[in-house]
PDB file of C-alpha atoms in Angstrom:
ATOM      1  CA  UNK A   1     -72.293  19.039  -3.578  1.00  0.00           C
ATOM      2  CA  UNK A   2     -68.881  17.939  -4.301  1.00  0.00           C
ATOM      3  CA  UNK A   3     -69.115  18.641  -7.782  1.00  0.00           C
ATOM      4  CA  UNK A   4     -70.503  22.210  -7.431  1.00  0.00           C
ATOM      5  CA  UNK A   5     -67.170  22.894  -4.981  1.00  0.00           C
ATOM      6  CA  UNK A   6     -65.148  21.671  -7.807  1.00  0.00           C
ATOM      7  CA  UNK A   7     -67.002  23.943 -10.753  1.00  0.00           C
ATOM      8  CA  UNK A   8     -66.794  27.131  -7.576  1.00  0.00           C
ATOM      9  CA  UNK A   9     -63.073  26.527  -7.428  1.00  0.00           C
ATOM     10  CA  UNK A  10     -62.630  26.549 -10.548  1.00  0.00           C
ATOM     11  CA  UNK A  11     -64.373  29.556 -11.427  1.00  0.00           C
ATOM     12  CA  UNK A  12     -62.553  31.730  -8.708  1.00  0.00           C
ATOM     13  CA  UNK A  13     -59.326  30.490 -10.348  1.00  0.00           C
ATOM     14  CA  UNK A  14     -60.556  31.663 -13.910  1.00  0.00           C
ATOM     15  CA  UNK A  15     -61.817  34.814 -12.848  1.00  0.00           C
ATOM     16  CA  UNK A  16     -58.449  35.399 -10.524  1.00  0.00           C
ATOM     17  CA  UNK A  17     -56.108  35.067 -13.645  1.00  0.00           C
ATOM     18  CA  UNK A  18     -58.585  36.363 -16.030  1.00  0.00           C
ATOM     19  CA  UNK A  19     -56.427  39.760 -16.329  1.00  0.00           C
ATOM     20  CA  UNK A  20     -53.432  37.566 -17.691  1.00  0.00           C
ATOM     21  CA  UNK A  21     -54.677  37.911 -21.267  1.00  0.00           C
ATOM     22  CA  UNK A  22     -54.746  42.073 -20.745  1.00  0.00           C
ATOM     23  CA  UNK A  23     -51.915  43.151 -19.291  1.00  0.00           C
ATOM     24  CA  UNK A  24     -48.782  41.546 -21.758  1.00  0.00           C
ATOM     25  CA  UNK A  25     -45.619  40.367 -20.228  1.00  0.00           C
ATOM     26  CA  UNK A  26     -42.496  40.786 -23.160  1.00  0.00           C
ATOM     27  CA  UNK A  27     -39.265  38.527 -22.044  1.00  0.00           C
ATOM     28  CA  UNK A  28     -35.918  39.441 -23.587  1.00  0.00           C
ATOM     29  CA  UNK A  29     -32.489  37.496 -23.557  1.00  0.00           C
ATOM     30  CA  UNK A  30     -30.511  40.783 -24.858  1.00  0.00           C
ATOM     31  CA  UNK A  31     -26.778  39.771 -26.274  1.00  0.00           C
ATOM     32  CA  UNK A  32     -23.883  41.895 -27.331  1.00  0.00           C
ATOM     33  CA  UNK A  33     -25.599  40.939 -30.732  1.00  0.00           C
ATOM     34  CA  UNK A  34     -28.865  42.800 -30.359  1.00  0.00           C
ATOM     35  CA  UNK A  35     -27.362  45.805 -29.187  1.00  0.00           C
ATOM     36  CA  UNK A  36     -27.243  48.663 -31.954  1.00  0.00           C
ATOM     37  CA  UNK A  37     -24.692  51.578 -31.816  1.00  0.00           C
ATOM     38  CA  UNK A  38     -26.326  55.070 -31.369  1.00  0.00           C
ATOM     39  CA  UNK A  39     -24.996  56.033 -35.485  1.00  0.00           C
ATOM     40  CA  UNK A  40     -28.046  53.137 -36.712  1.00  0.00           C
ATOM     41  CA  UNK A  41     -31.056  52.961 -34.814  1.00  0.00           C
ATOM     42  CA  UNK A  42     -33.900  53.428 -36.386  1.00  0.00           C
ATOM     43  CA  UNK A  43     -37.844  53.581 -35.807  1.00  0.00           C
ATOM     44  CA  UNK A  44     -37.685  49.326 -35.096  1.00  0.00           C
ATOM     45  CA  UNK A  45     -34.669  49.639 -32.416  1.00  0.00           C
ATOM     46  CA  UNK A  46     -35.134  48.174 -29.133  1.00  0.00           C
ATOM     47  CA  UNK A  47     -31.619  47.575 -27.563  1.00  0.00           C
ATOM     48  CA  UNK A  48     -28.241  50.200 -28.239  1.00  0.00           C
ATOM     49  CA  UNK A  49     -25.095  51.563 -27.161  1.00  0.00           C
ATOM     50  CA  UNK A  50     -23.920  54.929 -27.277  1.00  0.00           C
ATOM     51  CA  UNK A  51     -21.377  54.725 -29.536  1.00  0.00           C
ATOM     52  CA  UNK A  52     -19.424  57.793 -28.193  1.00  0.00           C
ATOM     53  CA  UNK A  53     -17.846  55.125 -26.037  1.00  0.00           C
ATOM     54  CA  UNK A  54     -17.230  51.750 -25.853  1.00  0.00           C
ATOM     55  CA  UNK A  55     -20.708  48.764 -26.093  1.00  0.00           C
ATOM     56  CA  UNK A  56     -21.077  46.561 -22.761  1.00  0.00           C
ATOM     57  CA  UNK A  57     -18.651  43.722 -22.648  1.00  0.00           C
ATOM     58  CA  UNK A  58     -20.664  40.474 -21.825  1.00  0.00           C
ATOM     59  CA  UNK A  59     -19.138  37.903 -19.311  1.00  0.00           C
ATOM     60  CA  UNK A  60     -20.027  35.026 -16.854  1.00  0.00           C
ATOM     61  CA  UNK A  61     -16.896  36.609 -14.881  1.00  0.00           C
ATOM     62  CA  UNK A  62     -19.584  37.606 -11.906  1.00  0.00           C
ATOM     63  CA  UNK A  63     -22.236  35.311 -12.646  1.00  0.00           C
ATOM     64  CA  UNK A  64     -26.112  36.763 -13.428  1.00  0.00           C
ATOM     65  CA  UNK A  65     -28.534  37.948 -11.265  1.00  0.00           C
ATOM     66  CA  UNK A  66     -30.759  35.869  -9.658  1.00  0.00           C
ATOM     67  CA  UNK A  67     -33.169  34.129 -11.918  1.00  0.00           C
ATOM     68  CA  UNK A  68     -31.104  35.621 -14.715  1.00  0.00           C
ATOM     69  CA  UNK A  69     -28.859  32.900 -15.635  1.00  0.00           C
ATOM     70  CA  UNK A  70     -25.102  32.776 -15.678  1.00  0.00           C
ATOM     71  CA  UNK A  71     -23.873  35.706 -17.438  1.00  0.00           C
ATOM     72  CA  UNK A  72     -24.509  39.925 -17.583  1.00  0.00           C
ATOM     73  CA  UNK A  73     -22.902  43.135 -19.074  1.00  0.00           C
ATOM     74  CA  UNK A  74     -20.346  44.437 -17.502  1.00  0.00           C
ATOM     75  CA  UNK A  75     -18.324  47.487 -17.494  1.00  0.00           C
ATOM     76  CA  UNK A  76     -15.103  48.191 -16.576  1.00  0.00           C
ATOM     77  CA  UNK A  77     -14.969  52.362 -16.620  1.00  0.00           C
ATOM     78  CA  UNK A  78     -11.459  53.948 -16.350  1.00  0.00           C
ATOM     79  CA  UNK A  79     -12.824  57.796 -16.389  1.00  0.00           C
ATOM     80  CA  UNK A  80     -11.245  60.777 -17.923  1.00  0.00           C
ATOM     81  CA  UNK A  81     -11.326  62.460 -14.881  1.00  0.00           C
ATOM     82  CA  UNK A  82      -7.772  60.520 -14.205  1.00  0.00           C
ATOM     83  CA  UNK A  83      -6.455  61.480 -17.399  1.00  0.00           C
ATOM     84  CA  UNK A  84      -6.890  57.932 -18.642  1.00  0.00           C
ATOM     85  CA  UNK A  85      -7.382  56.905 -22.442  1.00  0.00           C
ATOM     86  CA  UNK A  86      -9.555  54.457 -21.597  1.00  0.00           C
ATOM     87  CA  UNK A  87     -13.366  53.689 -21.340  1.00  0.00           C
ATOM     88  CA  UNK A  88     -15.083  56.745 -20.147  1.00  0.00           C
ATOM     89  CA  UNK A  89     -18.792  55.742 -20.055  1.00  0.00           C
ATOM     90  CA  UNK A  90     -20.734  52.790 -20.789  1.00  0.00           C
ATOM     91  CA  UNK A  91     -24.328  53.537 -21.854  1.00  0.00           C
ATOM     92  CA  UNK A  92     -27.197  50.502 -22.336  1.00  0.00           C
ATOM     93  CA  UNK A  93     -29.960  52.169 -24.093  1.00  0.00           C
ATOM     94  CA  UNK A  94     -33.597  50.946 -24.702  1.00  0.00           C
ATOM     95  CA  UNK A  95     -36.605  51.996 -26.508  1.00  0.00           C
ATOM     96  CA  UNK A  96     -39.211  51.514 -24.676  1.00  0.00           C
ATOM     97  CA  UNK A  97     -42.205  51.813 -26.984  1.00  0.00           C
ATOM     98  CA  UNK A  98     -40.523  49.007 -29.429  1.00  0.00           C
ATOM     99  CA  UNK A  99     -40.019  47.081 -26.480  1.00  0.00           C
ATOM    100  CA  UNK A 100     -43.708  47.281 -25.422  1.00  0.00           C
ATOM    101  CA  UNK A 101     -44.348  46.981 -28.832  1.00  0.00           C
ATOM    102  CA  UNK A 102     -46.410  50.275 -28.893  1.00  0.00           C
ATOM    103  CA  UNK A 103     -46.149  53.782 -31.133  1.00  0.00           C
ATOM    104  CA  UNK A 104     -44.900  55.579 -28.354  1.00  0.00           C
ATOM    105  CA  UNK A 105     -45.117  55.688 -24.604  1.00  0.00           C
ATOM    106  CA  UNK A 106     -45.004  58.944 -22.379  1.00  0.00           C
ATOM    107  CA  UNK A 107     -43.519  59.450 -18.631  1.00  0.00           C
ATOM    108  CA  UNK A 108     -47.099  58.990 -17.426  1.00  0.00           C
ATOM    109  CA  UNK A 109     -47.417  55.651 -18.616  1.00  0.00           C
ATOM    110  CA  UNK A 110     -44.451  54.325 -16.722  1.00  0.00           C
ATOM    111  CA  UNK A 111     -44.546  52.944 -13.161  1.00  0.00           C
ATOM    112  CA  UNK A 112     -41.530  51.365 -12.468  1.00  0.00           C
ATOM    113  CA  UNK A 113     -37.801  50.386 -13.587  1.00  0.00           C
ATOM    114  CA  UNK A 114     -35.738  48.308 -12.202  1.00  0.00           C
ATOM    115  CA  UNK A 115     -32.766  46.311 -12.508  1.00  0.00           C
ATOM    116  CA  UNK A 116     -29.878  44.468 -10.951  1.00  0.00           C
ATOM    117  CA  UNK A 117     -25.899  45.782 -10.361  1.00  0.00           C
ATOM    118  CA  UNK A 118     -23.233  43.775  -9.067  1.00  0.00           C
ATOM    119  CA  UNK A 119     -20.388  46.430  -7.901  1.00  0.00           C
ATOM    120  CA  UNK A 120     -16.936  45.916  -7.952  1.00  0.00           C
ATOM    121  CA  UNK A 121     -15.534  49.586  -7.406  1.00  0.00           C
ATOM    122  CA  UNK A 122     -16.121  53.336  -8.403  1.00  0.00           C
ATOM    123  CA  UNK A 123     -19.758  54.202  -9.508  1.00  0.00           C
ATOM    124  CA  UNK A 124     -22.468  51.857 -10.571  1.00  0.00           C
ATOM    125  CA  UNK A 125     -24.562  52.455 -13.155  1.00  0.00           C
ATOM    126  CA  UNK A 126     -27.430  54.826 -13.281  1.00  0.00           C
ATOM    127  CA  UNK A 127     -30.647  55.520 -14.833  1.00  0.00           C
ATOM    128  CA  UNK A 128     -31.398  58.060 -17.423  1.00  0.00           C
ATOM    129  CA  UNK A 129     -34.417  59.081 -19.285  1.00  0.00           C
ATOM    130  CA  UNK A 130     -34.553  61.442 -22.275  1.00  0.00           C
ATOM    131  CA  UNK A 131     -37.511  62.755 -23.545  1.00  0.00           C
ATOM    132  CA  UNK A 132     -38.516  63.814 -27.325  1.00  0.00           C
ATOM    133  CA  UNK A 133     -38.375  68.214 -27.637  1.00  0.00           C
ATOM    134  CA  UNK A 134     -42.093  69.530 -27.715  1.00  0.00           C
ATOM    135  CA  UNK A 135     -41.456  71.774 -30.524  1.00  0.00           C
ATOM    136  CA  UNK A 136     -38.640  70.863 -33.124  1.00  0.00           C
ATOM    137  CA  UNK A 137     -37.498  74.584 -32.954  1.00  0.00           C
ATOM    138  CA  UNK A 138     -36.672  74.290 -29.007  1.00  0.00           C
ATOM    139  CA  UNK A 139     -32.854  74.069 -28.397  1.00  0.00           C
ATOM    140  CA  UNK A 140     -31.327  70.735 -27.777  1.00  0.00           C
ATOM    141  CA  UNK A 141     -32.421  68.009 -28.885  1.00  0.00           C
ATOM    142  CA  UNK A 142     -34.300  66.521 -26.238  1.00  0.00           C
ATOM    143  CA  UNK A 143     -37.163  67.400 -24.058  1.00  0.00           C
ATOM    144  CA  UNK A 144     -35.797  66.792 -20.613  1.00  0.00           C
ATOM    145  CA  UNK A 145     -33.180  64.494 -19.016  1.00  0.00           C
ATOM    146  CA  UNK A 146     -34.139  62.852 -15.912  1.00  0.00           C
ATOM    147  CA  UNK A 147     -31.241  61.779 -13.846  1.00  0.00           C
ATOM    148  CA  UNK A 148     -31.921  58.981 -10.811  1.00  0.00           C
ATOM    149  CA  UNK A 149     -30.070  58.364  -7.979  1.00  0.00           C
ATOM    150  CA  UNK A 150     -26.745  56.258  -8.612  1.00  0.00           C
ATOM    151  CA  UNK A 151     -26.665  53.329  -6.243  1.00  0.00           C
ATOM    152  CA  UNK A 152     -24.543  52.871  -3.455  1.00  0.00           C
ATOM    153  CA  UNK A 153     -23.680  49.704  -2.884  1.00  0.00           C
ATOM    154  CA  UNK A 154     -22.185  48.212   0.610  1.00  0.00           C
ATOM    155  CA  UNK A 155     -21.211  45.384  -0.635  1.00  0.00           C
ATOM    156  CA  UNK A 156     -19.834  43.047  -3.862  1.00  0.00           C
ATOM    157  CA  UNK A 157     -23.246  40.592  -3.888  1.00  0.00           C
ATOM    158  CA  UNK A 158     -25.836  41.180  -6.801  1.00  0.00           C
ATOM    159  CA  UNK A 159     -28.533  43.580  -5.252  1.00  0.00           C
ATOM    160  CA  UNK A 160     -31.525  45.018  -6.852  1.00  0.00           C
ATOM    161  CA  UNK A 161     -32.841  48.929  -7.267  1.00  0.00           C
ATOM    162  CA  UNK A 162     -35.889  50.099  -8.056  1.00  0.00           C
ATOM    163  CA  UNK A 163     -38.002  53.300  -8.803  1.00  0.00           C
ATOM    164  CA  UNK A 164     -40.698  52.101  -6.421  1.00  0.00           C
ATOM    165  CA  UNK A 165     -37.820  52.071  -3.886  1.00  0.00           C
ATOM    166  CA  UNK A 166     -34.140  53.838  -3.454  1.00  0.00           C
ATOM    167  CA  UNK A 167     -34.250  55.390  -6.744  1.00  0.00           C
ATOM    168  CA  UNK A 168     -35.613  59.286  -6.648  1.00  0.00           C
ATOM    169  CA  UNK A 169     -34.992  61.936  -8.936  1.00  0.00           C
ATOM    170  CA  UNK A 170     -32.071  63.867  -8.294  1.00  0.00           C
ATOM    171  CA  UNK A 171     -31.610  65.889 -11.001  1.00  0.00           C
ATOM    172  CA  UNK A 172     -33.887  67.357 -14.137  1.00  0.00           C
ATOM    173  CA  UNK A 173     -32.241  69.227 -16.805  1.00  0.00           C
ATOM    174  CA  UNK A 174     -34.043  70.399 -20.316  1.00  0.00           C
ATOM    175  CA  UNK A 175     -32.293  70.607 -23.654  1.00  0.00           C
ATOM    176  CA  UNK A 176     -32.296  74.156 -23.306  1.00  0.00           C
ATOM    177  CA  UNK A 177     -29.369  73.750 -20.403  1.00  0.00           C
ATOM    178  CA  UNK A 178     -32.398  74.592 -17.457  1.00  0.00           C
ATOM    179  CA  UNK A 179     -31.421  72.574 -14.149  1.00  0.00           C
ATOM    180  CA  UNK A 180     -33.694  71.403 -11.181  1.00  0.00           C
ATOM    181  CA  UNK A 181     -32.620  69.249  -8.390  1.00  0.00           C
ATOM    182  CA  UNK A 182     -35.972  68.110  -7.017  1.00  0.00           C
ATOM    183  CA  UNK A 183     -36.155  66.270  -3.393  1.00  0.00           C
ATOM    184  CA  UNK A 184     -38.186  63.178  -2.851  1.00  0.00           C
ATOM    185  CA  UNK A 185     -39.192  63.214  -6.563  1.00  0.00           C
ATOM    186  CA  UNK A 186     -40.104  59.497  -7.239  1.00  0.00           C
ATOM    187  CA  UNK A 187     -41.080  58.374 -10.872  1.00  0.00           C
ATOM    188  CA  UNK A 188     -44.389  58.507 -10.337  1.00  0.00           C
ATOM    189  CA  UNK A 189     -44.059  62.074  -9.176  1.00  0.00           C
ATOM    190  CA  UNK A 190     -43.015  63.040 -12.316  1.00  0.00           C
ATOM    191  CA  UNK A 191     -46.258  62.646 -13.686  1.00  0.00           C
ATOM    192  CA  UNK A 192     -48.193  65.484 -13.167  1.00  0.00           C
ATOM    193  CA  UNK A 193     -45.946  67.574 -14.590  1.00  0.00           C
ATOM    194  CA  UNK A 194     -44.243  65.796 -17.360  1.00  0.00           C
ATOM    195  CA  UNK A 195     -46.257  63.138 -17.433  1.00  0.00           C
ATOM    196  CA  UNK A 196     -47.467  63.745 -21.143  1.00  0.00           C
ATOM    197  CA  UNK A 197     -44.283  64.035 -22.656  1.00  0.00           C
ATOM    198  CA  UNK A 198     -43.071  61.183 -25.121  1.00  0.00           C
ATOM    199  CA  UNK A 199     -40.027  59.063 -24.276  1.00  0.00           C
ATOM    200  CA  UNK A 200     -37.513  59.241 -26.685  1.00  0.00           C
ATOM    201  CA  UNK A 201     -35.268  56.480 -25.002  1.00  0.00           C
ATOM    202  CA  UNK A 202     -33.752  54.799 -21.328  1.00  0.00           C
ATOM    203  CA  UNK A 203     -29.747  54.553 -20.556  1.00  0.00           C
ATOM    204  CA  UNK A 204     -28.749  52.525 -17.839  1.00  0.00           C
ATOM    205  CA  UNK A 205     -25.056  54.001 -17.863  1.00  0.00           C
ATOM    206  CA  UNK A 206     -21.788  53.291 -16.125  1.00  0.00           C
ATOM    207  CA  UNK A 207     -20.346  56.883 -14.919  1.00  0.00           C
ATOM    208  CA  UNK A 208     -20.771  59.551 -17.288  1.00  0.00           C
ATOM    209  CA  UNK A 209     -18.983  61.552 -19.983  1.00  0.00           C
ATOM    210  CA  UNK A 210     -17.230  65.153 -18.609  1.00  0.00           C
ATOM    211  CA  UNK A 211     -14.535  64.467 -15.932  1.00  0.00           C
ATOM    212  CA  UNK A 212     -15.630  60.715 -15.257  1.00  0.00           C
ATOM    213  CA  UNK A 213     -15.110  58.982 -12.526  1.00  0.00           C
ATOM    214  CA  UNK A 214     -14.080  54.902 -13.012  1.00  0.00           C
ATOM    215  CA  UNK A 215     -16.522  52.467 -12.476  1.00  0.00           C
ATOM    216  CA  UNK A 216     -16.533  48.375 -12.634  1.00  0.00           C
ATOM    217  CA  UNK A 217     -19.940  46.914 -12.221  1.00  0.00           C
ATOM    218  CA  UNK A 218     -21.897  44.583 -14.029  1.00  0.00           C
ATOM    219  CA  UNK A 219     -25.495  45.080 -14.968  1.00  0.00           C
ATOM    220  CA  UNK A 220     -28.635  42.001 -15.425  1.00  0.00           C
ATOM    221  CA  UNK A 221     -32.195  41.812 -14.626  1.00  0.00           C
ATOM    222  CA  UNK A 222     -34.121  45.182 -16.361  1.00  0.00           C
ATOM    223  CA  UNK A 223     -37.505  45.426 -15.913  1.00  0.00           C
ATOM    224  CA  UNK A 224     -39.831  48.298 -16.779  1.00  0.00           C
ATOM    225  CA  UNK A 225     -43.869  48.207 -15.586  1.00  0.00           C
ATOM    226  CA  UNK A 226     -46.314  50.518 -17.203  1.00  0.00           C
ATOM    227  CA  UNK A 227     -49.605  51.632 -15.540  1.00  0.00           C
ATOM    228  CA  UNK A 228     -51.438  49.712 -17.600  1.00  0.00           C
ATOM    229  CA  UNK A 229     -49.850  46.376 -15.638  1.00  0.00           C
ATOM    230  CA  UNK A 230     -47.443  45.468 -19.082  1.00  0.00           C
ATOM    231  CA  UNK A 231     -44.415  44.390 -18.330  1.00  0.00           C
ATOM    232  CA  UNK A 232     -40.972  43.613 -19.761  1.00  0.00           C
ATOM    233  CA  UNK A 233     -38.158  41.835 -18.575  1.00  0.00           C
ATOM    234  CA  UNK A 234     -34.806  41.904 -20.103  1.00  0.00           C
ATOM    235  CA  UNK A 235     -31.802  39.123 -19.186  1.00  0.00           C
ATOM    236  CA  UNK A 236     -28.774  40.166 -20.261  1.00  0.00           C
ATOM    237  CA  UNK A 237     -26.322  37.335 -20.875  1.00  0.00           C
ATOM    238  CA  UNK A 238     -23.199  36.702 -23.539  1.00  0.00           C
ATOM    239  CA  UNK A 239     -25.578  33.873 -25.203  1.00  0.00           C
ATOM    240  CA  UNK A 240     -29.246  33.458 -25.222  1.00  0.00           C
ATOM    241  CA  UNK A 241     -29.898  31.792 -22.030  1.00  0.00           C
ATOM    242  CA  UNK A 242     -33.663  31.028 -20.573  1.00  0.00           C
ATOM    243  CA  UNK A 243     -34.877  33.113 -17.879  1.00  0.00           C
ATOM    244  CA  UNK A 244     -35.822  30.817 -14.751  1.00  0.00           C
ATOM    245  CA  UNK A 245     -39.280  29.501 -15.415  1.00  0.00           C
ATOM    246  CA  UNK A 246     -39.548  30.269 -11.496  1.00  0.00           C
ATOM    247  CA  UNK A 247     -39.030  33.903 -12.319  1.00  0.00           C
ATOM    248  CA  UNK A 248     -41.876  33.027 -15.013  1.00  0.00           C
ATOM    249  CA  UNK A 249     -44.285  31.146 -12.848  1.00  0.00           C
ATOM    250  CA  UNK A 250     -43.786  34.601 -10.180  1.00  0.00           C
ATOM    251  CA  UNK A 251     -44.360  36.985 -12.438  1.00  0.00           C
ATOM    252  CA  UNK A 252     -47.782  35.877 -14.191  1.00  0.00           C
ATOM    253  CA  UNK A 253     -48.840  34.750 -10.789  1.00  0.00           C
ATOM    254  CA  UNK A 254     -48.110  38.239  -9.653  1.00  0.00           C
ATOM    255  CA  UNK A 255     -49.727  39.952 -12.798  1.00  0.00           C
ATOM    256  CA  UNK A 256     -52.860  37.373 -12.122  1.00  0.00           C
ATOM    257  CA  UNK A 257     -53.535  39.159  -8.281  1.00  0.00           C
ATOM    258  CA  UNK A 258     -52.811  42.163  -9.176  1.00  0.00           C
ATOM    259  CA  UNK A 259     -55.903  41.932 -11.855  1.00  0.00           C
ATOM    260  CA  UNK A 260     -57.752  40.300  -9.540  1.00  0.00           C
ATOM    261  CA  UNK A 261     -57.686  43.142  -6.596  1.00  0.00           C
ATOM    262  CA  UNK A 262     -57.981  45.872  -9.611  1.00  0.00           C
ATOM    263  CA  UNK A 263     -61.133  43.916 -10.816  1.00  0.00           C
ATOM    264  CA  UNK A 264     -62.380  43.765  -7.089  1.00  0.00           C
ATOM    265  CA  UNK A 265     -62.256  47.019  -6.387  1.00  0.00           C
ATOM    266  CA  UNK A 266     -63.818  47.872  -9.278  1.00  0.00           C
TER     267      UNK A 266
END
């Protein structure tokens, strides 16, 4: 009898964290190194900067988000807006289907981004994502821009924003210059109606480029889940510098029950 409890417990653990080996998990340490200005990606590019402005700076001045180490990007935005001749914008830009490893990936196969600000003063950064144009002859050179909410910090701690959470659509433009400002528009939302168009690549920027406001804020802890259950988890530090193996243990355990109630239901 005892022996048959053992082999039954140790089936229900197998079977529980059987869906580890389908959905992948891709960890990142992301330096100032691997970051690629806008001028040289090419069709192998995971991590960039738009090179109309200035790269993140990297710095332990404000620590890393937790279960991200010591160290994030940070930037420290003067604006135009005041007239300054400063940094206007700060722009981290990813690739998602190099990150994921993938040909391409489409708004429908996202479910969630998140990632991790700590605010010092003026805006905080904000999510972007471009999509490729349809038809080479439309105007523009992108599909459609999806603007998220920019957090609003209350205070000066490390705090954590998500799609699945505070972060709605707030404003969809095409590259033909067409604006919508949806309510209530979650990611998910998006994907009935846009949902098979091909990401052509994520900013997480600090203010923005006409009339900028300033903006000091540093930025850790990006994570992007697709439907499928992949994930990928970036750490963005000045060196490369481990993720917590907590963080590690949480996330496959995570991954592991989430297969399990799909495979119930099932």
């Amino acid at each position: 009898m005892k022996k048959f409890l053992i082999f039954s417990a140790v089936v229900v653990l197998l079977f529980a964290f059987s869906g580890l080996g389908q959905a992948a998990t891709f960890n990142y340490t992301v330096t100032l190194n691997d970051l690629v200005d806008k001028a040289n990606t090419n069709a192998t590019t995971k991590f960039a900067w738009d090179w109309d402005e200035e790269a993140p700076i990297g710095t332990t001045a404000g620590g890393g988000a937790p279960g991200y180490g010591s160290s994030a990007f940070w930037s420290d935005v003067q604006g135009s807006a005041a007239g300054g001749n400063g940094r206007d914008y700060t722009a981290l830009r990813l690739f998602p289907s190099n990150i994921f490893n993938t040909a391409s990936l489409t708004i429908g196969d996202l479910s969630e981004i998140s990632y991790w600000t700590k605010w010092t003063s003026g805006v905080d950064w904000q999510l972007k994502i471009y999509t490729q144009e349809a038809d080479p002859s439309d105007p523009g050179w992108y599909g459609h821009r999806f603007n998220f909410d920019r957090p609003t910090p209350s205070d000066n701690n490390w705090n954590e924003y998500s799609t699945a959470g505070t972060l709605d659509v707030d404003w969809i433009r095409s590259g033909a210059g067409v604006s919508d400002y949806p309510a209530n528009t979650s990611l998910t939302d998006l994907h009935s109606t846009y949902g098979t168009e091909t990401i052509l690549f994520i900013d997480i920027i600090s203010s923005y480029m006409t009339d900028s406001p300033a903006g000091d804020s540093y930025l850790d802890g990006v994570e992007m889940t697709l439907m499928n259950g992949d994930n990928a988890n970036l750490n963005l530090a000045v060196v490369p510098e481990p993720i917590s193996s907590t963080l590690f243990l949480v996330g496959a355990a995570t991954l592991g029950f989430r297969r399990f109630r799909k495979t119930n239901k099932a």
